[in-house]
Amino acid sequence: MSKLGNEKMRKWVRATRKASAEELSVYSTLSKFETWAKFGMKKRRVETIRCVRKETEKFGRELR
């Protein structure tokens, strides 16, 4: 890669690091009620796994 390409890459990396640091600071200041959606998704995922287990037990197959 040329010297100019390396400089562009460094600028891009610095910009993305700065942007991700800003996102993290915003995320840490979120209030509690805004994080409820994440718990809902986890709960739904657990329920679907339970449904699959029930179906496999019904047909006599074992989970791997």
mmCIF file with all atom_site columns, N, CA and C in Angstrom, residues 21-58:
data_model
loop_
_atom_site.group_PDB
_atom_site.id
_atom_site.type_symbol
_atom_site.label_atom_id
_atom_site.label_alt_id
_atom_site.label_comp_id
_atom_site.label_asym_id
_atom_site.label_entity_id
_atom_site.label_seq_id
_atom_site.pdbx_PDB_ins_code
_atom_site.Cartn_x
_atom_site.Cartn_y
_atom_site.Cartn_z
_atom_site.occupancy
_atom_site.B_iso_or_equiv
_atom_site.pdbx_formal_charge
_atom_site.auth_seq_id
_atom_site.auth_comp_id
_atom_site.auth_asym_id
_atom_site.auth_atom_id
_atom_site.pdbx_PDB_model_num
ATOM 1   N N  . ALA A 1 21 ? -16.421 5.560   20.273 1.00 0.00 ? 21 ALA A N  1
ATOM 2   C CA . ALA A 1 21 ? -16.310 6.073   21.638 1.00 0.00 ? 21 ALA A CA 1
ATOM 3   C C  . ALA A 1 21 ? -17.501 6.959   21.968 1.00 0.00 ? 21 ALA A C  1
ATOM 4   N N  . GLU A 1 22 ? -17.945 7.755   20.998 1.00 0.00 ? 22 GLU A N  1
ATOM 5   C CA . GLU A 1 22 ? -19.118 8.605   21.216 1.00 0.00 ? 22 GLU A CA 1
ATOM 6   C C  . GLU A 1 22 ? -20.367 7.751   21.395 1.00 0.00 ? 22 GLU A C  1
ATOM 7   N N  . GLU A 1 23 ? -20.497 6.697   20.610 1.00 0.00 ? 23 GLU A N  1
ATOM 8   C CA . GLU A 1 23 ? -21.657 5.810   20.740 1.00 0.00 ? 23 GLU A CA 1
ATOM 9   C C  . GLU A 1 23 ? -21.683 5.149   22.109 1.00 0.00 ? 23 GLU A C  1
ATOM 10  N N  . LEU A 1 24 ? -20.529 4.731   22.594 1.00 0.00 ? 24 LEU A N  1
ATOM 11  C CA . LEU A 1 24 ? -20.468 4.096   23.909 1.00 0.00 ? 24 LEU A CA 1
ATOM 12  C C  . LEU A 1 24 ? -20.870 5.063   25.008 1.00 0.00 ? 24 LEU A C  1
ATOM 13  N N  . SER A 1 25 ? -20.451 6.317   24.905 1.00 0.00 ? 25 SER A N  1
ATOM 14  C CA . SER A 1 25 ? -20.810 7.283   25.936 1.00 0.00 ? 25 SER A CA 1
ATOM 15  C C  . SER A 1 25 ? -22.308 7.549   25.911 1.00 0.00 ? 25 SER A C  1
ATOM 16  N N  . VAL A 1 26 ? -22.910 7.577   24.726 1.00 0.00 ? 26 VAL A N  1
ATOM 17  C CA . VAL A 1 26 ? -24.359 7.762   24.622 1.00 0.00 ? 26 VAL A CA 1
ATOM 18  C C  . VAL A 1 26 ? -25.069 6.546   25.194 1.00 0.00 ? 26 VAL A C  1
ATOM 19  N N  . TYR A 1 27 ? -24.568 5.348   24.892 1.00 0.00 ? 27 TYR A N  1
ATOM 20  C CA . TYR A 1 27 ? -25.189 4.122   25.374 1.00 0.00 ? 27 TYR A CA 1
ATOM 21  C C  . TYR A 1 27 ? -25.160 4.048   26.898 1.00 0.00 ? 27 TYR A C  1
ATOM 22  N N  . SER A 1 28 ? -24.076 4.500   27.508 1.00 0.00 ? 28 SER A N  1
ATOM 23  C CA . SER A 1 28 ? -23.971 4.421   28.963 1.00 0.00 ? 28 SER A CA 1
ATOM 24  C C  . SER A 1 28 ? -24.917 5.391   29.653 1.00 0.00 ? 28 SER A C  1
ATOM 25  N N  . THR A 1 29 ? -25.393 6.419   28.930 1.00 0.00 ? 29 THR A N  1
ATOM 26  C CA . THR A 1 29 ? -26.296 7.386   29.542 1.00 0.00 ? 29 THR A CA 1
ATOM 27  C C  . THR A 1 29 ? -27.765 7.069   29.272 1.00 0.00 ? 29 THR A C  1
ATOM 28  N N  . LEU A 1 30 ? -28.061 5.943   28.629 1.00 0.00 ? 30 LEU A N  1
ATOM 29  C CA . LEU A 1 30 ? -29.458 5.586   28.366 1.00 0.00 ? 30 LEU A CA 1
ATOM 30  C C  . LEU A 1 30 ? -30.192 5.312   29.671 1.00 0.00 ? 30 LEU A C  1
ATOM 31  N N  . SER A 1 31 ? -31.451 5.693   29.700 1.00 0.00 ? 31 SER A N  1
ATOM 32  C CA . SER A 1 31 ? -32.236 5.405   30.894 1.00 0.00 ? 31 SER A CA 1
ATOM 33  C C  . SER A 1 31 ? -32.677 3.944   30.888 1.00 0.00 ? 31 SER A C  1
ATOM 34  N N  . LYS A 1 32 ? -33.150 3.456   32.012 1.00 0.00 ? 32 LYS A N  1
ATOM 35  C CA . LYS A 1 32 ? -33.472 2.033   32.152 1.00 0.00 ? 32 LYS A CA 1
ATOM 36  C C  . LYS A 1 32 ? -34.567 1.575   31.193 1.00 0.00 ? 32 LYS A C  1
ATOM 37  N N  . PHE A 1 33 ? -35.601 2.386   31.013 1.00 0.00 ? 33 PHE A N  1
ATOM 38  C CA . PHE A 1 33 ? -36.726 1.921   30.210 1.00 0.00 ? 33 PHE A CA 1
ATOM 39  C C  . PHE A 1 33 ? -36.361 1.714   28.741 1.00 0.00 ? 33 PHE A C  1
ATOM 40  N N  . GLU A 1 34 ? -35.283 2.297   28.266 1.00 0.00 ? 34 GLU A N  1
ATOM 41  C CA . GLU A 1 34 ? -34.891 2.122   26.874 1.00 0.00 ? 34 GLU A CA 1
ATOM 42  C C  . GLU A 1 34 ? -34.193 0.790   26.636 1.00 0.00 ? 34 GLU A C  1
ATOM 43  N N  . THR A 1 35 ? -33.799 0.096   27.682 1.00 0.00 ? 35 THR A N  1
ATOM 44  C CA . THR A 1 35 ? -33.112 -1.181  27.507 1.00 0.00 ? 35 THR A CA 1
ATOM 45  C C  . THR A 1 35 ? -34.067 -2.373  27.619 1.00 0.00 ? 35 THR A C  1
ATOM 46  N N  . TRP A 1 36 ? -35.344 -2.143  27.849 1.00 0.00 ? 36 TRP A N  1
ATOM 47  C CA . TRP A 1 36 ? -36.297 -3.250  28.000 1.00 0.00 ? 36 TRP A CA 1
ATOM 48  C C  . TRP A 1 36 ? -36.421 -4.081  26.733 1.00 0.00 ? 36 TRP A C  1
ATOM 49  N N  . ALA A 1 37 ? -36.257 -3.479  25.563 1.00 0.00 ? 37 ALA A N  1
ATOM 50  C CA . ALA A 1 37 ? -36.413 -4.225  24.307 1.00 0.00 ? 37 ALA A CA 1
ATOM 51  C C  . ALA A 1 37 ? -35.413 -5.371  24.224 1.00 0.00 ? 37 ALA A C  1
ATOM 52  N N  . LYS A 1 38 ? -34.224 -5.181  24.716 1.00 0.00 ? 38 LYS A N  1
ATOM 53  C CA . LYS A 1 38 ? -33.216 -6.233  24.664 1.00 0.00 ? 38 LYS A CA 1
ATOM 54  C C  . LYS A 1 38 ? -33.662 -7.445  25.472 1.00 0.00 ? 38 LYS A C  1
ATOM 55  N N  . PHE A 1 39 ? -34.232 -7.194  26.648 1.00 0.00 ? 39 PHE A N  1
ATOM 56  C CA . PHE A 1 39 ? -34.691 -8.306  27.470 1.00 0.00 ? 39 PHE A CA 1
ATOM 57  C C  . PHE A 1 39 ? -35.851 -9.026  26.797 1.00 0.00 ? 39 PHE A C  1
ATOM 58  N N  . GLY A 1 40 ? -36.713 -8.293  26.113 1.00 0.00 ? 40 GLY A N  1
ATOM 59  C CA . GLY A 1 40 ? -37.829 -8.906  25.407 1.00 0.00 ? 40 GLY A CA 1
ATOM 60  C C  . GLY A 1 40 ? -37.349 -9.852  24.323 1.00 0.00 ? 40 GLY A C  1
ATOM 61  N N  . MET A 1 41 ? -36.330 -9.449  23.594 1.00 0.00 ? 41 MET A N  1
ATOM 62  C CA . MET A 1 41 ? -35.798 -10.310 22.539 1.00 0.00 ? 41 MET A CA 1
ATOM 63  C C  . MET A 1 41 ? -35.209 -11.589 23.129 1.00 0.00 ? 41 MET A C  1
ATOM 64  N N  . LYS A 1 42 ? -34.499 -11.469 24.229 1.00 0.00 ? 42 LYS A N  1
ATOM 65  C CA . LYS A 1 42 ? -33.922 -12.654 24.850 1.00 0.00 ? 42 LYS A CA 1
ATOM 66  C C  . LYS A 1 42 ? -35.027 -13.588 25.318 1.00 0.00 ? 42 LYS A C  1
ATOM 67  N N  . LYS A 1 43 ? -36.077 -13.009 25.889 1.00 0.00 ? 43 LYS A N  1
ATOM 68  C CA . LYS A 1 43 ? -37.171 -13.824 26.393 1.00 0.00 ? 43 LYS A CA 1
ATOM 69  C C  . LYS A 1 43 ? -37.843 -14.580 25.241 1.00 0.00 ? 43 LYS A C  1
ATOM 70  N N  . ARG A 1 44 ? -38.079 -13.894 24.134 1.00 0.00 ? 44 ARG A N  1
ATOM 71  C CA . ARG A 1 44 ? -38.701 -14.550 22.987 1.00 0.00 ? 44 ARG A CA 1
ATOM 72  C C  . ARG A 1 44 ? -37.839 -15.695 22.478 1.00 0.00 ? 44 ARG A C  1
ATOM 73  N N  . ARG A 1 45 ? -36.551 -15.492 22.458 1.00 0.00 ? 45 ARG A N  1
ATOM 74  C CA . ARG A 1 45 ? -35.647 -16.524 21.962 1.00 0.00 ? 45 ARG A CA 1
ATOM 75  C C  . ARG A 1 45 ? -35.700 -17.765 22.854 1.00 0.00 ? 45 ARG A C  1
ATOM 76  N N  . VAL A 1 46 ? -35.753 -17.576 24.162 1.00 0.00 ? 46 VAL A N  1
ATOM 77  C CA . VAL A 1 46 ? -35.836 -18.703 25.086 1.00 0.00 ? 46 VAL A CA 1
ATOM 78  C C  . VAL A 1 46 ? -37.142 -19.454 24.869 1.00 0.00 ? 46 VAL A C  1
ATOM 79  N N  . GLU A 1 47 ? -38.237 -18.717 24.646 1.00 0.00 ? 47 GLU A N  1
ATOM 80  C CA . GLU A 1 47 ? -39.528 -19.367 24.429 1.00 0.00 ? 47 GLU A CA 1
ATOM 81  C C  . GLU A 1 47 ? -39.515 -20.208 23.153 1.00 0.00 ? 47 GLU A C  1
ATOM 82  N N  . THR A 1 48 ? -38.892 -19.716 22.099 1.00 0.00 ? 48 THR A N  1
ATOM 83  C CA . THR A 1 48 ? -38.862 -20.497 20.857 1.00 0.00 ? 48 THR A CA 1
ATOM 84  C C  . THR A 1 48 ? -38.030 -21.756 21.039 1.00 0.00 ? 48 THR A C  1
ATOM 85  N N  . ILE A 1 49 ? -36.962 -21.673 21.800 1.00 0.00 ? 49 ILE A N  1
ATOM 86  C CA . ILE A 1 49 ? -36.146 -22.863 22.059 1.00 0.00 ? 49 ILE A CA 1
ATOM 87  C C  . ILE A 1 49 ? -36.958 -23.889 22.837 1.00 0.00 ? 49 ILE A C  1
ATOM 88  N N  . ARG A 1 50 ? -37.741 -23.425 23.803 1.00 0.00 ? 50 ARG A N  1
ATOM 89  C CA . ARG A 1 50 ? -38.587 -24.347 24.569 1.00 0.00 ? 50 ARG A CA 1
ATOM 90  C C  . ARG A 1 50 ? -39.611 -25.020 23.665 1.00 0.00 ? 50 ARG A C  1
ATOM 91  N N  . CYS A 1 51 ? -40.185 -24.263 22.726 1.00 0.00 ? 51 CYS A N  1
ATOM 92  C CA . CYS A 1 51 ? -41.162 -24.841 21.799 1.00 0.00 ? 51 CYS A CA 1
ATOM 93  C C  . CYS A 1 51 ? -40.520 -25.943 20.968 1.00 0.00 ? 51 CYS A C  1
ATOM 94  N N  . VAL A 1 52 ? -39.329 -25.719 20.495 1.00 0.00 ? 52 VAL A N  1
ATOM 95  C CA . VAL A 1 52 ? -38.634 -26.729 19.695 1.00 0.00 ? 52 VAL A CA 1
ATOM 96  C C  . VAL A 1 52 ? -38.396 -27.970 20.534 1.00 0.00 ? 52 VAL A C  1
ATOM 97  N N  . ARG A 1 53 ? -38.007 -27.787 21.779 1.00 0.00 ? 53 ARG A N  1
ATOM 98  C CA . ARG A 1 53 ? -37.765 -28.940 22.648 1.00 0.00 ? 53 ARG A CA 1
ATOM 99  C C  . ARG A 1 53 ? -39.042 -29.741 22.865 1.00 0.00 ? 53 ARG A C  1
ATOM 100 N N  . LYS A 1 54 ? -40.161 -29.046 23.058 1.00 0.00 ? 54 LYS A N  1
ATOM 101 C CA . LYS A 1 54 ? -41.426 -29.752 23.253 1.00 0.00 ? 54 LYS A CA 1
ATOM 102 C C  . LYS A 1 54 ? -41.779 -30.579 22.018 1.00 0.00 ? 54 LYS A C  1
ATOM 103 N N  . GLU A 1 55 ? -41.592 -30.006 20.838 1.00 0.00 ? 55 GLU A N  1
ATOM 104 C CA . GLU A 1 55 ? -41.910 -30.732 19.611 1.00 0.00 ? 55 GLU A CA 1
ATOM 105 C C  . GLU A 1 55 ? -41.024 -31.958 19.447 1.00 0.00 ? 55 GLU A C  1
ATOM 106 N N  . THR A 1 56 ? -39.744 -31.831 19.772 1.00 0.00 ? 56 THR A N  1
ATOM 107 C CA . THR A 1 56 ? -38.851 -32.975 19.608 1.00 0.00 ? 56 THR A CA 1
ATOM 108 C C  . THR A 1 56 ? -39.191 -34.065 20.615 1.00 0.00 ? 56 THR A C  1
ATOM 109 N N  . GLU A 1 57 ? -39.610 -33.679 21.805 1.00 0.00 ? 57 GLU A N  1
ATOM 110 C CA . GLU A 1 57 ? -40.016 -34.686 22.795 1.00 0.00 ? 57 GLU A CA 1
ATOM 111 C C  . GLU A 1 57 ? -41.298 -35.385 22.346 1.00 0.00 ? 57 GLU A C  1
ATOM 112 N N  . LYS A 1 58 ? -42.181 -34.625 21.716 1.00 0.00 ? 58 LYS A N  1
ATOM 113 C CA . LYS A 1 58 ? -43.454 -35.177 21.267 1.00 0.00 ? 58 LYS A CA 1
ATOM 114 C C  . LYS A 1 58 ? -43.243 -36.270 20.216 1.00 0.00 ? 58 LYS A C  1
#
